[in-house]
């Protein structure tokens, strides 16, 4: 038992002392854990409390109190964003027994929209951790408990004291397991997998901490841990092919959806109910390729790498100025279309954590160089799963650059409530005819525009695409619209 984590209250065998303690008329005598551990050895219990009996005296141990003036406060998962009801716990930065300061990082969680770090509001010691990485936590649920040095939160776990400690029968030691067993979240998760009650395991670690080996040993004794299977048969008649197949173990795996993948299930389920109109066009990028190469050749900033995407984003913003309906959203409840003032252009990014769509805010007010730097910043955050809610919310139209991976065409689904989305294919050299009928190699890309056909008609999409195509094929026209 972790004596340093417990406050022990000396109760006399006299009934009058018990009644005075319960009524608050006298102060209990406090004894240091180190002294108590050396003087007393017999453990008993009643309910969730722990008692020590020796020389006709009993000692009450409140597992929720550590020292005079110390209080255990519950730390709930706060609201991380509008409409967020739950988060996935990604990792802990602390473990039970650690000292923490105010504003120190406690854990990292991921919602449908962003990854957030939870910090401590209190200074004290981590008393108990309630969840393990991978768990889904509802907003408002207690994620851990902290023993504070200075009480400042009314939400405090208080010890329970039995009504009559003299007449209550003592339980055996086997029935008096600690309610606050020391173990890391990983060990608790292992015990949960094997269906083992961790409170029944005698820990062999420091201060009675339950280790991984303790869980495995306990489970094996209970018959709950699988051992290596023995050979089924040494029969010589068994076929050689069967013997070879037995060497391979092919099993189905269940992969729970977390974070951005859960968000994609929800958003694509909604998008599938919307009637889509798709428009396909090819664009000649010869002049754009030459311009990009010149920019990169003259580039003296090693932190900046010029690509095609910033040019496509800036030209898209100019086309949206003439066709504001493509930069709108649909409110089904009020049956109205909201024409967005800002061009917050989202860029779909495939990461190891799933598909995420951060957006570049107010593109119409940014230069191509500023777009390049912002795109690089968002890509770096997305790759490290560090995007925040502001980077993702309030998008008005989405670009999906499948060409960066290797696709030619795509039929994208809307990122609701947006009414349009664009898929870009890779740029490739293809034979084309000039005005005189001569064949020449051209840098061609295919674009597919998906639109909400309840709001946007085919003719509007075609005219919008023609405007955007003209700006891409003649990038010098961008200079006419620069501020």
CSV table of C-alpha atoms in Angstrom, one decimal:
chain,number,residue,atom,x,y,z
A,1,UNK,CA,0.0,0.0,0.0
A,2,UNK,CA,1.3,3.5,-0.8
A,3,UNK,CA,1.4,4.9,2.7
A,4,UNK,CA,2.8,8.3,1.6
A,5,UNK,CA,-0.5,8.8,-0.3
A,6,UNK,CA,-2.8,8.2,2.6
A,7,UNK,CA,-3.9,10.1,5.8
A,8,UNK,CA,-4.4,7.9,8.8
A,9,UNK,CA,-6.7,8.9,11.6
A,10,UNK,CA,-6.2,7.3,15.0
A,11,UNK,CA,-9.5,6.3,16.5
A,12,UNK,CA,-9.7,5.2,20.2
A,13,UNK,CA,-11.6,2.1,21.1
A,14,UNK,CA,-13.8,4.2,23.3
A,15,UNK,CA,-17.3,4.8,21.8
A,16,UNK,CA,-17.3,8.3,23.0
A,17,UNK,CA,-14.2,9.1,21.0
A,18,UNK,CA,-16.0,7.8,17.9
A,19,UNK,CA,-19.1,9.8,18.4
A,20,UNK,CA,-17.1,13.0,19.1
A,21,UNK,CA,-15.2,12.5,15.8
A,22,UNK,CA,-18.3,12.0,13.8
A,23,UNK,CA,-20.0,15.0,15.3
A,24,UNK,CA,-16.9,17.2,14.8
A,25,UNK,CA,-16.6,18.1,18.5
A,26,UNK,CA,-13.0,17.0,18.7
A,27,UNK,CA,-10.0,16.8,16.4
A,28,UNK,CA,-8.6,13.4,15.4
A,29,UNK,CA,-5.0,12.5,16.2
A,30,UNK,CA,-2.9,12.3,13.1
A,31,UNK,CA,0.0,9.8,12.8
A,32,UNK,CA,2.8,9.9,10.3
A,33,UNK,CA,2.5,7.0,7.8
A,34,UNK,CA,6.1,5.9,8.3
A,35,UNK,CA,5.6,5.5,12.0
A,36,UNK,CA,2.3,3.7,11.5
A,37,UNK,CA,3.8,1.3,9.0
A,38,UNK,CA,6.4,0.2,11.5
A,39,UNK,CA,4.0,-0.2,14.4
A,40,UNK,CA,1.0,-1.9,12.9
A,41,UNK,CA,0.5,-4.7,10.6
A,42,UNK,CA,-3.0,-6.3,10.6
A,43,UNK,CA,-5.3,-5.0,7.9
A,44,UNK,CA,-9.0,-5.1,7.9
A,45,UNK,CA,-11.7,-3.2,6.2
A,46,UNK,CA,-15.3,-2.0,6.0
A,47,UNK,CA,-16.8,-1.1,2.6
A,48,UNK,CA,-14.4,1.1,0.6
A,49,UNK,CA,-12.4,2.2,3.6
A,50,UNK,CA,-9.2,0.5,5.1
A,51,UNK,CA,-8.5,-0.1,8.8
A,52,UNK,CA,-5.5,-1.3,10.8
A,53,UNK,CA,-6.1,-3.1,14.1
A,54,UNK,CA,-3.5,-3.6,16.8
A,55,UNK,CA,-3.5,-3.5,20.6
A,56,UNK,CA,-7.3,-3.0,20.7
A,57,UNK,CA,-7.1,0.1,18.5
A,58,UNK,CA,-8.3,0.8,15.0
A,59,UNK,CA,-7.0,3.2,12.4
A,60,UNK,CA,-9.2,4.6,9.6
A,61,UNK,CA,-7.5,5.3,6.3
A,62,UNK,CA,-9.2,7.6,3.8
A,63,UNK,CA,-8.0,6.8,0.4
A,64,UNK,CA,-9.1,10.2,-0.9
A,65,UNK,CA,-7.1,12.3,1.6
A,66,UNK,CA,-3.4,12.6,1.7
A,67,UNK,CA,-2.4,15.2,4.2
A,68,UNK,CA,-3.7,18.0,6.4
A,69,UNK,CA,-5.0,20.7,4.0
A,70,UNK,CA,-4.7,18.5,0.9
A,71,UNK,CA,-7.8,17.9,-1.1
A,72,UNK,CA,-8.5,15.6,-4.1
A,73,UNK,CA,-10.1,17.5,-7.0
A,74,UNK,CA,-11.6,16.0,-10.1
A,75,UNK,CA,-10.4,17.2,-13.4
A,76,UNK,CA,-13.1,16.8,-16.1
A,77,UNK,CA,-12.8,16.9,-19.8
A,78,UNK,CA,-13.8,20.5,-20.7
A,79,UNK,CA,-15.7,21.6,-23.8
A,80,UNK,CA,-13.0,21.7,-26.5
A,81,UNK,CA,-15.0,23.3,-29.3
A,82,UNK,CA,-18.5,24.0,-30.5
A,83,UNK,CA,-20.5,20.9,-31.0
A,84,UNK,CA,-17.8,18.6,-29.6
A,85,UNK,CA,-19.4,15.9,-27.4
A,86,UNK,CA,-16.5,13.5,-27.0
A,87,UNK,CA,-12.7,13.2,-27.6
A,88,UNK,CA,-10.2,10.4,-28.0
A,89,UNK,CA,-7.4,10.2,-25.5
A,90,UNK,CA,-4.1,10.1,-27.4
A,91,UNK,CA,-1.5,10.1,-24.7
A,92,UNK,CA,-0.6,11.1,-21.2
A,93,UNK,CA,2.2,13.4,-20.2
A,94,UNK,CA,2.0,12.5,-16.5
A,95,UNK,CA,1.5,9.3,-14.5
A,96,UNK,CA,0.1,8.6,-11.0
A,97,UNK,CA,2.3,10.0,-8.3
A,98,UNK,CA,3.8,12.8,-10.4
A,99,UNK,CA,4.0,16.3,-9.1
A,100,UNK,CA,2.4,18.9,-11.4
A,101,UNK,CA,2.4,22.7,-11.6
A,102,UNK,CA,-0.3,25.0,-12.8
A,103,UNK,CA,-0.6,25.0,-16.6
A,104,UNK,CA,1.5,21.9,-16.9
A,105,UNK,CA,0.5,19.6,-19.7
A,106,UNK,CA,-1.6,16.6,-18.5
A,107,UNK,CA,-2.7,14.8,-21.7
A,108,UNK,CA,-3.4,15.2,-25.4
A,109,UNK,CA,-6.9,14.5,-26.8
A,110,UNK,CA,-8.3,14.6,-30.3
A,111,UNK,CA,-11.8,15.6,-31.3
A,112,UNK,CA,-13.4,15.4,-34.7
A,113,UNK,CA,-11.9,18.7,-35.6
A,114,UNK,CA,-8.5,19.1,-33.9
A,115,UNK,CA,-5.9,17.9,-31.4
A,116,UNK,CA,-5.8,19.6,-28.0
A,117,UNK,CA,-3.5,19.5,-25.0
A,118,UNK,CA,-5.2,19.6,-21.6
A,119,UNK,CA,-3.3,21.5,-18.9
A,120,UNK,CA,-3.6,21.5,-15.1
A,121,UNK,CA,-5.5,24.2,-13.3
A,122,UNK,CA,-3.9,23.1,-10.0
A,123,UNK,CA,-0.6,22.5,-8.3
A,124,UNK,CA,-0.3,19.1,-6.6
A,125,UNK,CA,0.2,15.4,-7.1
A,126,UNK,CA,-1.6,13.1,-9.6
A,127,UNK,CA,-3.8,10.9,-7.5
A,128,UNK,CA,-5.6,8.7,-10.0
A,129,UNK,CA,-5.8,8.4,-13.8
A,130,UNK,CA,-9.1,7.2,-15.1
A,131,UNK,CA,-8.5,6.5,-18.8
A,132,UNK,CA,-5.9,4.9,-21.1
A,133,UNK,CA,-4.8,6.1,-24.5
A,134,UNK,CA,-7.4,5.1,-27.1
A,135,UNK,CA,-10.4,5.5,-24.8
A,136,UNK,CA,-13.3,7.8,-25.9
A,137,UNK,CA,-14.1,10.3,-23.2
A,138,UNK,CA,-17.4,12.2,-23.0
A,139,UNK,CA,-17.2,15.9,-22.3
A,140,UNK,CA,-17.7,16.4,-18.6
A,141,UNK,CA,-16.3,13.0,-17.6
A,142,UNK,CA,-13.5,13.0,-15.0
A,143,UNK,CA,-10.2,12.2,-16.6
A,144,UNK,CA,-8.0,12.2,-13.5
A,145,UNK,CA,-7.9,13.3,-9.9
A,146,UNK,CA,-5.2,15.7,-8.4
A,147,UNK,CA,-4.3,16.1,-4.8
A,148,UNK,CA,-4.0,19.9,-4.5
A,149,UNK,CA,-1.7,21.7,-2.1
A,150,UNK,CA,-4.1,24.6,-1.8
A,151,UNK,CA,-7.8,23.8,-1.9
A,152,UNK,CA,-9.5,25.9,-4.5
A,153,UNK,CA,-12.2,23.7,-6.1
A,154,UNK,CA,-15.5,22.8,-4.4
A,155,UNK,CA,-15.7,19.6,-6.4
A,156,UNK,CA,-13.8,17.5,-3.9
A,157,UNK,CA,-13.9,13.8,-3.2
A,158,UNK,CA,-14.5,13.3,0.6
A,159,UNK,CA,-13.8,10.2,2.6
A,160,UNK,CA,-16.6,8.2,4.0
A,161,UNK,CA,-16.6,7.3,7.7
A,162,UNK,CA,-18.8,4.4,9.0
A,163,UNK,CA,-21.6,5.2,11.3
A,164,UNK,CA,-20.5,2.7,14.0
A,165,UNK,CA,-16.9,1.6,13.8
A,166,UNK,CA,-17.2,-0.4,17.1
A,167,UNK,CA,-20.1,-2.7,16.1
A,168,UNK,CA,-19.2,-3.1,12.4
A,169,UNK,CA,-17.6,-6.5,11.7
A,170,UNK,CA,-14.2,-6.5,10.2
A,171,UNK,CA,-13.6,-8.2,6.9
A,172,UNK,CA,-10.7,-10.5,6.1
A,173,UNK,CA,-7.6,-9.2,4.4
A,174,UNK,CA,-8.6,-10.8,1.1
A,175,UNK,CA,-11.9,-8.8,1.1
A,176,UNK,CA,-10.1,-5.5,1.8
A,177,UNK,CA,-8.5,-4.6,-1.4
A,178,UNK,CA,-7.3,-1.0,-2.0
A,179,UNK,CA,-9.7,1.1,-4.1
A,180,UNK,CA,-6.7,3.2,-5.3
A,181,UNK,CA,-4.4,0.5,-6.6
A,182,UNK,CA,-1.2,2.0,-8.1
A,183,UNK,CA,-0.7,1.1,-11.7
A,184,UNK,CA,0.1,2.8,-15.0
A,185,UNK,CA,-2.6,3.3,-17.6
A,186,UNK,CA,-0.9,0.7,-19.8
A,187,UNK,CA,-1.0,-1.9,-17.1
A,188,UNK,CA,-4.7,-1.1,-16.3
A,189,UNK,CA,-5.5,-1.5,-20.0
A,190,UNK,CA,-3.7,-4.9,-20.0
A,191,UNK,CA,-5.7,-6.0,-17.0
A,192,UNK,CA,-8.9,-4.9,-18.8
A,193,UNK,CA,-8.0,-6.9,-21.9
A,194,UNK,CA,-7.6,-10.1,-19.8
A,195,UNK,CA,-10.7,-9.4,-17.8
A,196,UNK,CA,-8.7,-9.2,-14.6
A,197,UNK,CA,-9.8,-7.0,-11.6
A,198,UNK,CA,-6.6,-5.1,-11.0
A,199,UNK,CA,-7.7,-4.4,-7.4
A,200,UNK,CA,-7.2,-8.1,-6.6
A,201,UNK,CA,-3.6,-8.2,-7.8
A,202,UNK,CA,-0.8,-7.9,-5.2
A,203,UNK,CA,1.7,-5.5,-6.8
A,204,UNK,CA,5.4,-6.1,-6.6
A,205,UNK,CA,6.6,-2.7,-7.7
A,206,UNK,CA,7.6,0.3,-5.7
A,207,UNK,CA,5.0,1.2,-3.0
A,208,UNK,CA,2.9,-1.8,-4.1
A,209,UNK,CA,2.6,-0.7,-7.7
A,210,UNK,CA,1.1,-3.3,-10.0
A,211,UNK,CA,3.4,-4.2,-12.8
A,212,UNK,CA,2.8,-5.9,-16.2
A,213,UNK,CA,4.3,-9.1,-14.9
A,214,UNK,CA,1.9,-9.1,-11.9
A,215,UNK,CA,-1.1,-9.0,-14.3
A,216,UNK,CA,0.3,-11.8,-16.5
A,217,UNK,CA,1.1,-13.9,-13.5
A,218,UNK,CA,-2.3,-13.4,-11.9
A,219,UNK,CA,-4.1,-14.1,-15.1
A,220,UNK,CA,-2.1,-17.3,-15.7
A,221,UNK,CA,-3.0,-18.5,-12.2
A,222,UNK,CA,-6.6,-17.8,-12.9
A,223,UNK,CA,-6.5,-19.5,-16.3
A,224,UNK,CA,-7.3,-16.2,-18.1
A,225,UNK,CA,-4.1,-15.7,-20.1
A,226,UNK,CA,-3.5,-17.8,-23.2
A,227,UNK,CA,-0.4,-19.8,-23.4
A,228,UNK,CA,1.4,-20.9,-26.4
A,229,UNK,CA,-0.6,-23.7,-28.1
A,230,UNK,CA,1.1,-27.1,-28.2
A,231,UNK,CA,1.5,-29.0,-31.4
A,232,UNK,CA,-1.8,-30.6,-32.3
A,233,UNK,CA,-0.4,-33.8,-33.5
A,234,UNK,CA,2.8,-35.5,-34.4
A,235,UNK,CA,1.0,-38.1,-36.4
A,236,UNK,CA,3.1,-39.1,-39.4
A,237,UNK,CA,-0.1,-39.4,-41.5
A,238,UNK,CA,-0.8,-35.6,-41.2
A,239,UNK,CA,-0.2,-34.0,-44.6
A,240,UNK,CA,2.8,-31.9,-45.2
A,241,UNK,CA,0.6,-29.1,-46.7
A,242,UNK,CA,-1.4,-29.0,-43.5
A,243,UNK,CA,1.7,-28.7,-41.5
A,244,UNK,CA,3.0,-25.8,-43.5
A,245,UNK,CA,-0.3,-24.0,-43.2
A,246,UNK,CA,-0.4,-24.4,-39.5
A,247,UNK,CA,2.8,-22.3,-39.3
A,248,UNK,CA,0.8,-19.2,-40.4
A,249,UNK,CA,-1.7,-17.5,-38.3
A,250,UNK,CA,-4.2,-15.3,-40.2
A,251,UNK,CA,-6.7,-13.5,-38.0
A,252,UNK,CA,-9.2,-10.8,-38.5
A,253,UNK,CA,-8.5,-7.6,-36.8
A,254,UNK,CA,-11.0,-5.0,-35.5
A,255,UNK,CA,-9.8,-1.5,-36.0
A,256,UNK,CA,-11.9,1.1,-34.1
A,257,UNK,CA,-12.3,4.4,-35.9
A,258,UNK,CA,-10.8,7.4,-34.0
A,259,UNK,CA,-10.3,11.1,-34.5
A,260,UNK,CA,-10.5,12.3,-38.0
A,261,UNK,CA,-11.6,8.9,-39.3
A,262,UNK,CA,-14.7,9.1,-37.1
A,263,UNK,CA,-15.4,12.6,-38.5
A,264,UNK,CA,-15.0,11.4,-42.0
A,265,UNK,CA,-17.6,8.6,-41.4
A,266,UNK,CA,-20.1,11.3,-40.2
A,267,UNK,CA,-19.4,13.9,-42.9
A,268,UNK,CA,-19.4,11.5,-45.8
A,269,UNK,CA,-22.6,9.9,-44.6
A,270,UNK,CA,-24.3,13.3,-44.8
A,271,UNK,CA,-22.7,14.1,-48.1
A,272,UNK,CA,-24.0,10.9,-49.7
A,273,UNK,CA,-27.5,12.2,-49.2
A,274,UNK,CA,-26.9,15.3,-51.3
A,275,UNK,CA,-27.4,15.2,-55.1
A,276,UNK,CA,-24.0,15.9,-56.7
A,277,UNK,CA,-23.2,17.4,-60.1
A,278,UNK,CA,-19.7,16.7,-61.4
A,279,UNK,CA,-18.0,18.7,-64.2
A,280,UNK,CA,-14.8,17.5,-65.8
A,281,UNK,CA,-12.3,19.7,-67.7
A,282,UNK,CA,-8.7,19.5,-68.7
A,283,UNK,CA,-6.3,22.5,-68.3
A,284,UNK,CA,-3.1,23.2,-70.2
A,285,UNK,CA,-0.4,24.1,-67.6
A,286,UNK,CA,2.5,24.9,-69.8
A,287,UNK,CA,2.8,28.6,-68.8
A,288,UNK,CA,2.1,27.8,-65.2
A,289,UNK,CA,5.0,25.2,-65.2
A,290,UNK,CA,7.4,27.8,-66.7
A,291,UNK,CA,6.4,30.4,-64.2
A,292,UNK,CA,6.8,28.1,-61.2
A,293,UNK,CA,10.2,27.0,-62.4
A,294,UNK,CA,11.3,30.6,-62.7
A,295,UNK,CA,10.1,31.4,-59.2
A,296,UNK,CA,11.9,28.4,-57.8
A,297,UNK,CA,15.1,29.3,-59.7
A,298,UNK,CA,15.1,32.9,-58.3
A,299,UNK,CA,14.2,31.7,-54.8
A,300,UNK,CA,16.7,32.7,-52.2
A,301,UNK,CA,14.7,31.6,-49.1
A,302,UNK,CA,15.5,28.0,-48.3
A,303,UNK,CA,12.4,27.7,-46.1
A,304,UNK,CA,10.1,28.4,-49.1
A,305,UNK,CA,9.4,25.8,-51.8
A,306,UNK,CA,7.3,27.0,-54.7
A,307,UNK,CA,4.7,24.5,-56.0
A,308,UNK,CA,1.7,24.7,-58.3
A,309,UNK,CA,-0.9,24.7,-55.6
A,310,UNK,CA,-0.5,28.3,-54.4
A,311,UNK,CA,-1.0,29.5,-57.9
A,312,UNK,CA,-4.1,27.4,-58.3
A,313,UNK,CA,-5.5,28.6,-55.0
A,314,UNK,CA,-5.0,32.3,-55.8
A,315,UNK,CA,-6.5,31.9,-59.3
A,316,UNK,CA,-9.4,30.0,-57.7
A,317,UNK,CA,-10.1,32.9,-55.4
A,318,UNK,CA,-10.2,35.4,-58.3
A,319,UNK,CA,-12.7,33.1,-60.1
A,320,UNK,CA,-14.8,32.9,-57.0
A,321,UNK,CA,-15.1,36.7,-57.0
A,322,UNK,CA,-17.1,36.5,-60.2
A,323,UNK,CA,-19.1,33.5,-59.2
A,324,UNK,CA,-19.9,34.0,-55.4
A,325,UNK,CA,-22.5,31.1,-55.5
A,326,UNK,CA,-19.6,28.6,-55.7
A,327,UNK,CA,-18.3,30.1,-52.4
A,328,UNK,CA,-21.5,29.6,-50.4
A,329,UNK,CA,-23.2,27.3,-48.0
A,330,UNK,CA,-26.7,25.9,-47.7
A,331,UNK,CA,-28.8,26.2,-44.6
A,332,UNK,CA,-31.5,23.5,-44.9
A,333,UNK,CA,-33.4,24.5,-41.8
A,334,UNK,CA,-34.1,28.0,-43.1
A,335,UNK,CA,-33.9,27.0,-46.8
A,336,UNK,CA,-31.5,29.7,-47.6
A,337,UNK,CA,-28.0,30.1,-49.2
A,338,UNK,CA,-25.3,32.1,-47.4
A,339,UNK,CA,-22.8,33.8,-49.8
A,340,UNK,CA,-19.5,33.8,-47.9
A,341,UNK,CA,-17.6,37.0,-47.8
A,342,UNK,CA,-14.2,35.4,-47.1
A,343,UNK,CA,-12.5,32.9,-49.4
A,344,UNK,CA,-11.4,30.3,-46.9
A,345,UNK,CA,-10.1,27.7,-49.2
A,346,UNK,CA,-9.6,24.3,-47.7
A,347,UNK,CA,-6.9,21.8,-48.8
A,348,UNK,CA,-7.5,18.1,-48.2
A,349,UNK,CA,-4.4,16.5,-46.6
A,350,UNK,CA,-3.8,12.8,-46.2
A,351,UNK,CA,-1.9,12.1,-43.0
A,352,UNK,CA,-1.0,9.1,-40.8
A,353,UNK,CA,-3.9,10.2,-38.6
A,354,UNK,CA,-6.5,10.3,-41.3
A,355,UNK,CA,-7.9,12.8,-43.8
A,356,UNK,CA,-8.0,16.4,-42.6
A,357,UNK,CA,-9.1,19.6,-44.3
A,358,UNK,CA,-7.5,22.8,-42.9
A,359,UNK,CA,-8.2,26.0,-44.7
A,360,UNK,CA,-6.3,29.1,-45.7
A,361,UNK,CA,-8.2,32.1,-44.4
A,362,UNK,CA,-9.1,35.2,-46.6
A,363,UNK,CA,-7.2,34.1,-49.7
A,364,UNK,CA,-8.4,37.1,-51.6
A,365,UNK,CA,-6.2,39.3,-49.4
A,366,UNK,CA,-3.0,37.2,-49.6
A,367,UNK,CA,-0.2,37.1,-52.0
A,368,UNK,CA,1.0,33.9,-53.7
A,369,UNK,CA,4.1,33.9,-51.4
A,370,UNK,CA,1.9,34.3,-48.3
A,371,UNK,CA,-0.3,31.5,-49.5
A,372,UNK,CA,2.8,29.3,-50.0
A,373,UNK,CA,4.0,29.9,-46.4
A,374,UNK,CA,0.6,29.4,-44.9
A,375,UNK,CA,0.2,26.1,-46.8
A,376,UNK,CA,3.5,24.9,-45.6
A,377,UNK,CA,2.5,25.8,-42.0
A,378,UNK,CA,-0.7,23.9,-42.2
A,379,UNK,CA,0.9,20.9,-43.8
A,380,UNK,CA,3.5,20.7,-41.0
A,381,UNK,CA,0.9,20.9,-38.3
A,382,UNK,CA,-1.3,18.3,-40.0
A,383,UNK,CA,1.6,15.9,-40.4
A,384,UNK,CA,2.3,16.1,-36.6
A,385,UNK,CA,-1.4,16.0,-35.7
A,386,UNK,CA,-1.2,19.5,-34.2
A,387,UNK,CA,-3.9,21.3,-36.1
A,388,UNK,CA,-6.2,23.4,-33.9
A,389,UNK,CA,-9.9,24.1,-34.3
A,390,UNK,CA,-9.3,27.5,-35.9
A,391,UNK,CA,-7.2,25.9,-38.7
A,392,UNK,CA,-10.1,23.7,-39.6
A,393,UNK,CA,-13.4,25.6,-39.1
A,394,UNK,CA,-15.2,28.0,-41.4
A,395,UNK,CA,-14.0,26.6,-44.7
A,396,UNK,CA,-15.9,27.8,-47.8
A,397,UNK,CA,-14.7,25.6,-50.6
A,398,UNK,CA,-12.3,22.6,-50.8
A,399,UNK,CA,-9.5,21.5,-53.0
A,400,UNK,CA,-8.5,17.9,-53.1
A,401,UNK,CA,-5.1,17.5,-54.8
A,402,UNK,CA,-5.2,13.8,-55.6
A,403,UNK,CA,-2.5,14.4,-58.3
A,404,UNK,CA,0.1,14.7,-55.6
A,405,UNK,CA,-0.4,11.0,-54.9
A,406,UNK,CA,-0.9,9.9,-58.5
A,407,UNK,CA,-4.5,10.1,-59.7
A,408,UNK,CA,-5.8,11.5,-63.0
A,409,UNK,CA,-9.5,11.9,-62.1
A,410,UNK,CA,-11.7,11.9,-59.1
A,411,UNK,CA,-15.4,12.3,-58.1
A,412,UNK,CA,-15.1,14.2,-54.8
A,413,UNK,CA,-18.0,14.3,-52.3
A,414,UNK,CA,-18.9,17.7,-50.7
A,415,UNK,CA,-17.5,18.9,-47.5
A,416,UNK,CA,-20.9,20.1,-46.1
A,417,UNK,CA,-22.2,22.7,-45.6
A,418,UNK,CA,-20.0,23.9,-48.5
A,419,UNK,CA,-21.7,23.7,-52.0
A,420,UNK,CA,-18.6,22.9,-54.1
A,421,UNK,CA,-15.4,20.9,-54.1
A,422,UNK,CA,-12.6,20.4,-56.7
A,423,UNK,CA,-10.4,17.4,-57.3
A,424,UNK,CA,-7.0,18.1,-59.1
A,425,UNK,CA,-5.3,15.4,-61.1
A,426,UNK,CA,-1.6,15.1,-61.7
A,427,UNK,CA,0.1,17.2,-64.3
A,428,UNK,CA,1.4,15.0,-67.1
A,429,UNK,CA,2.9,15.4,-70.6
A,430,UNK,CA,0.4,14.5,-73.3
A,431,UNK,CA,0.3,15.0,-77.1
A,432,UNK,CA,-1.9,17.9,-78.2
A,433,UNK,CA,-2.6,19.8,-81.4
A,434,UNK,CA,-1.8,23.5,-81.9
A,435,UNK,CA,-3.8,25.9,-84.1
A,436,UNK,CA,-2.0,24.8,-87.2
A,437,UNK,CA,-2.6,21.1,-86.6
A,438,UNK,CA,0.9,20.3,-85.4
A,439,UNK,CA,1.4,17.8,-82.5
A,440,UNK,CA,3.3,19.1,-79.5
A,441,UNK,CA,3.8,17.9,-75.9
A,442,UNK,CA,1.6,19.7,-73.4
A,443,UNK,CA,1.5,19.7,-69.6
A,444,UNK,CA,-2.1,18.7,-68.9
A,445,UNK,CA,-4.1,18.3,-65.7
A,446,UNK,CA,-7.7,17.3,-65.2
A,447,UNK,CA,-10.0,19.0,-62.8
A,448,UNK,CA,-13.3,17.7,-61.5
A,449,UNK,CA,-15.7,20.1,-59.9
A,450,UNK,CA,-18.4,18.6,-57.6
A,451,UNK,CA,-21.3,20.8,-56.7
A,452,UNK,CA,-24.5,20.6,-54.7
A,453,UNK,CA,-27.1,20.3,-57.4
A,454,UNK,CA,-29.8,21.6,-55.2
A,455,UNK,CA,-28.2,25.0,-55.2
A,456,UNK,CA,-25.8,25.1,-58.2
A,457,UNK,CA,-26.8,24.3,-61.8
A,458,UNK,CA,-24.5,22.9,-64.4
A,459,UNK,CA,-24.2,26.1,-66.5
A,460,UNK,CA,-22.9,28.0,-63.5
A,461,UNK,CA,-20.3,25.3,-62.8
A,462,UNK,CA,-19.2,25.4,-66.5
A,463,UNK,CA,-18.8,29.2,-66.6
A,464,UNK,CA,-16.9,29.2,-63.3
A,465,UNK,CA,-14.6,26.5,-64.6
A,466,UNK,CA,-13.9,28.4,-67.8
A,467,UNK,CA,-13.0,31.5,-65.8
A,468,UNK,CA,-10.6,29.6,-63.6
A,469,UNK,CA,-9.1,27.7,-66.5
A,470,UNK,CA,-8.3,31.0,-68.3
A,471,UNK,CA,-6.4,32.3,-65.3
A,472,UNK,CA,-4.4,29.1,-65.0
A,473,UNK,CA,-3.5,28.9,-68.6
A,474,UNK,CA,-2.6,32.6,-68.7
A,475,UNK,CA,-1.1,33.2,-65.2
A,476,UNK,CA,0.1,36.7,-66.3
A,477,UNK,CA,-3.6,37.8,-66.0
A,478,UNK,CA,-3.2,37.4,-62.2
A,479,UNK,CA,-1.1,40.6,-62.2
A,480,UNK,CA,-4.2,42.6,-63.3
A,481,UNK,CA,-6.1,41.7,-60.2
A,482,UNK,CA,-3.2,41.9,-57.6
A,483,UNK,CA,-3.6,44.6,-54.9
